[in-house]
Short mmCIF file of C-alpha atoms in Angstrom, two decimals:
data_model
loop_
_atom_site.label_atom_id
_atom_site.label_comp_id
_atom_site.label_asym_id
_atom_site.label_seq_id
_atom_site.Cartn_x
_atom_site.Cartn_y
_atom_site.Cartn_z
CA MET A 160 0.34 -107.99 9.12
CA LEU A 161 -3.11 -109.34 8.33
CA ALA A 162 -4.42 -108.33 11.75
CA VAL A 163 -3.18 -104.76 11.25
CA VAL A 164 -4.98 -104.49 7.90
CA VAL A 165 -8.17 -105.98 9.34
CA ASN A 166 -8.10 -103.68 12.38
CA ALA A 167 -7.46 -100.56 10.30
CA ASN A 168 -10.21 -101.40 7.83
CA LEU A 169 -12.73 -102.30 10.51
CA ALA A 170 -12.03 -99.07 12.36
CA ALA A 171 -12.83 -97.20 9.16
CA ALA A 172 -15.89 -99.33 8.32
CA ALA A 173 -19.41 -98.04 8.79
CA ALA A 174 -19.80 -100.09 11.98
CA GLY A 175 -16.61 -98.49 13.37
CA GLY A 176 -15.89 -99.26 17.01
CA ALA A 177 -18.54 -101.95 17.26
CA ALA A 178 -16.99 -103.86 14.35
CA LEU A 179 -13.54 -103.52 15.88
CA ALA A 180 -14.83 -104.79 19.24
CA ALA A 181 -16.59 -107.67 17.48
CA TYR A 182 -13.37 -108.62 15.70
CA ALA A 183 -11.42 -108.48 18.97
CA VAL A 184 -13.88 -110.90 20.60
CA CYS A 185 -13.87 -113.23 17.60
CA ALA A 186 -10.07 -113.16 17.39
CA ARG A 187 -9.78 -114.27 21.01
CA LEU A 188 -12.26 -117.08 20.49
CA GLN A 189 -10.44 -118.13 17.31
CA VAL A 190 -7.10 -118.27 19.12
CA PHE A 191 -8.63 -120.35 21.90
CA ALA A 192 -10.36 -122.67 19.43
CA GLY A 193 -7.18 -123.01 17.35
CA MET A 194 -4.89 -124.11 20.17
CA PRO A 195 -5.54 -127.84 19.67
CA GLU A 196 -4.72 -127.43 15.97
CA VAL A 197 -1.40 -125.87 16.93
CA GLY A 198 -0.83 -128.84 19.24
CA ILE A 199 -1.60 -131.30 16.45
CA SER A 200 0.82 -129.49 14.13
CA GLN A 201 3.59 -129.31 16.72
CA GLY A 202 3.07 -132.93 17.71
CA LEU A 203 3.26 -133.96 14.07
CA GLN A 204 6.64 -132.32 13.46
CA PRO A 205 8.96 -134.53 15.56
CA ILE A 206 7.15 -137.72 14.58
CA THR A 207 7.40 -136.76 10.92
CA GLY A 208 11.02 -135.68 11.24
CA TYR A 209 12.10 -138.90 12.95
CA ASN A 210 10.32 -141.10 10.42
CA PHE A 211 11.58 -139.11 7.45
CA GLY A 212 15.12 -139.09 8.85
CA SER A 213 15.07 -142.87 9.26
CA GLY A 214 13.92 -143.27 5.65
CA ASN A 215 10.46 -144.54 6.54
CA LEU A 216 8.55 -142.65 3.85
CA ALA A 217 5.37 -144.70 4.24
CA ARG A 218 5.09 -143.81 7.91
CA THR A 219 5.96 -140.18 7.14
CA LEU A 220 3.09 -139.93 4.66
CA ARG A 221 0.74 -141.77 7.03
CA THR A 222 1.59 -139.29 9.78
CA ARG A 223 0.75 -136.41 7.45
CA ARG A 224 -2.56 -138.02 6.48
CA LEU A 225 -3.52 -138.71 10.11
CA GLY A 226 -2.55 -135.16 11.06
CA LEU A 227 -4.73 -133.75 8.30
CA PHE A 228 -7.70 -135.88 9.35
CA ALA A 229 -7.22 -134.88 12.98
CA THR A 230 -6.93 -131.16 12.29
CA LEU A 231 -9.85 -131.15 9.84
CA GLY A 232 -12.00 -133.23 12.17
CA TYR A 233 -11.25 -130.99 15.10
CA GLY A 234 -11.67 -127.85 12.97
CA ILE A 235 -15.11 -128.91 11.79
CA LEU A 236 -16.17 -129.76 15.34
CA ALA A 237 -14.86 -126.41 16.64
CA ALA A 238 -16.63 -124.56 13.82
CA VAL A 239 -19.94 -126.22 14.63
CA VAL A 240 -19.59 -125.49 18.36
CA LEU A 241 -18.56 -121.86 17.78
CA SER A 242 -21.38 -121.33 15.32
CA LEU A 243 -24.06 -122.88 17.51
CA ALA A 244 -22.82 -121.27 20.73
CA ALA A 245 -21.89 -117.89 19.23
CA ASP A 246 -24.28 -115.80 21.33
CA PRO A 247 -23.33 -117.13 24.79
CA LEU A 248 -19.63 -117.18 23.92
CA VAL A 249 -19.67 -113.57 22.77
CA ARG A 250 -21.59 -112.49 25.87
CA LEU A 251 -18.66 -113.75 27.97
CA PHE A 252 -16.69 -110.79 26.59
CA VAL A 253 -19.19 -107.99 25.88
CA ASN A 254 -22.57 -106.85 27.21
CA ASP A 255 -23.49 -104.20 24.65
CA PRO A 256 -26.42 -105.62 22.61
CA ALA A 257 -25.30 -104.10 19.30
CA THR A 258 -21.74 -105.36 19.67
CA THR A 259 -22.96 -108.76 20.88
CA THR A 260 -25.18 -109.17 17.82
CA LEU A 261 -22.42 -108.04 15.46
CA ALA A 262 -19.81 -110.30 17.09
CA ALA A 263 -22.10 -113.35 17.16
CA ASN A 264 -22.91 -112.92 13.47
CA ALA A 265 -19.22 -112.42 12.70
CA LEU A 266 -18.30 -115.56 14.66
CA ARG A 267 -20.82 -117.60 12.68
CA ILE A 268 -19.27 -116.42 9.42
CA LEU A 269 -15.70 -116.83 10.67
CA SER A 270 -16.43 -120.35 11.92
CA VAL A 271 -16.49 -121.59 8.32
CA GLY A 272 -12.84 -120.57 8.03
CA ILE A 273 -12.04 -122.05 11.43
CA ALA A 274 -12.94 -125.47 10.05
CA ALA A 275 -10.05 -125.23 7.58
CA ALA A 276 -7.66 -123.00 9.55
CA GLY A 277 -5.41 -125.81 10.78
CA VAL A 278 -4.58 -127.28 7.37
CA ALA A 279 -2.07 -124.71 6.08
CA PRO A 280 -0.06 -124.48 9.34
CA LEU A 281 -0.03 -128.27 9.63
CA LEU A 282 1.34 -128.71 6.12
CA ALA A 283 3.85 -125.88 6.61
CA GLY A 284 5.05 -127.65 9.76
CA TYR A 285 5.16 -130.95 7.91
CA TYR A 286 7.43 -129.55 5.21
CA GLN A 287 9.59 -127.89 7.83
CA ALA A 288 9.96 -131.25 9.63
CA ILE A 289 11.19 -133.00 6.50
CA GLY A 290 13.65 -130.22 5.70
CA ARG A 291 11.78 -128.68 2.79
CA ALA A 292 11.93 -124.97 3.51
CA THR A 293 10.53 -123.73 0.20
CA PRO A 294 7.07 -125.33 0.38
CA SER A 295 6.89 -124.50 4.09
CA TYR A 296 7.66 -120.87 3.33
CA LEU A 297 5.23 -120.76 0.40
CA ILE A 298 2.44 -122.04 2.63
CA SER A 299 3.28 -119.89 5.66
CA ILE A 300 3.95 -116.58 3.97
CA GLY A 301 2.52 -117.10 0.50
CA THR A 302 -1.00 -117.83 1.64
CA VAL A 303 -1.10 -114.66 3.73
CA VAL A 304 0.41 -112.39 1.06
CA VAL A 305 -1.22 -113.92 -2.02
CA ILE A 306 -4.59 -115.11 -0.68
CA LYS A 307 -5.67 -113.67 2.66
CA LEU A 308 -4.40 -110.09 2.45
CA PRO A 309 -5.83 -109.34 -1.03
CA HIS A 310 -9.21 -110.75 0.00
CA VAL A 311 -9.38 -108.49 3.06
CA LEU A 312 -8.22 -105.44 1.11
CA VAL A 313 -10.91 -105.94 -1.54
CA ALA A 314 -13.58 -106.64 1.08
CA SER A 315 -12.66 -103.58 3.11
CA ALA A 316 -14.16 -101.40 0.39
CA HIS A 317 -17.57 -102.87 1.22
CA SER A 318 -18.54 -103.63 4.81
CA ALA A 319 -17.52 -105.30 8.04
CA GLU A 320 -19.53 -108.36 7.02
CA ALA A 321 -17.59 -108.52 3.74
CA ILE A 322 -14.38 -108.56 5.79
CA TRP A 323 -15.68 -111.50 7.87
CA VAL A 324 -16.50 -113.39 4.65
CA ALA A 325 -13.07 -112.52 3.20
CA LEU A 326 -11.29 -113.79 6.31
CA SER A 327 -13.25 -117.02 6.23
CA ALA A 328 -12.79 -117.49 2.49
CA GLY A 329 -9.08 -116.73 2.86
CA GLU A 330 -8.67 -119.54 5.40
CA CYS A 331 -10.50 -121.99 3.15
CA LEU A 332 -8.52 -120.97 0.07
CA ALA A 333 -5.24 -121.13 2.00
CA ALA A 334 -6.10 -124.69 3.04
CA LEU A 335 -6.93 -125.62 -0.55
CA ALA A 336 -3.69 -124.04 -1.80
CA ALA A 337 -1.65 -125.91 0.82
CA LEU A 338 -3.37 -129.18 -0.09
CA ALA A 339 -2.78 -128.53 -3.79
CA LEU A 340 0.90 -127.88 -3.12
CA SER A 341 1.17 -131.11 -1.12
CA ARG A 342 -0.48 -133.04 -3.97
CA TYR A 343 1.92 -131.42 -6.44
CA ARG A 344 4.93 -132.36 -4.28
CA ARG A 345 4.01 -136.03 -3.86
CA THR A 346 7.52 -137.22 -3.00
CA ALA A 347 6.91 -136.45 0.69
#
């Protein structure tokens, strides 16, 4: 849903096709960079579920904490690498100088959000593993509908760069919302 809104708004933006091509390149790089975060989240789920099921709450909470440190640490490292290597990475996909410049600048902006992108899915997976569907659903769907989508819709009235900032800010705010929810629900 978010990708459809972003694509439609970028196609209509002043940069038009170049902005859409830049987003396509950045989206592929984001997916590639985010794969280890998906692995951390999926690896966390059975460990958390087994420990929670056996009544070992201390180990369950420790697993969550270690998962958060791992995903944040990796996310920050990936963001730094993507930001510093934006130009050569983008040139792997496109040769047009205007699109390359636009995509590299977009990737630098989006990399801020990449640093925090693994937090919300990790916590949603955590709550799913301990059988708490409501917080998992709130994080998974709520952050897209309440945080990310409105940011992109507001930004789309401005420019392609505003959309990049909105996407990045949306990831950071989604991570903060997920962390706030996990602090609020301290019992596991």
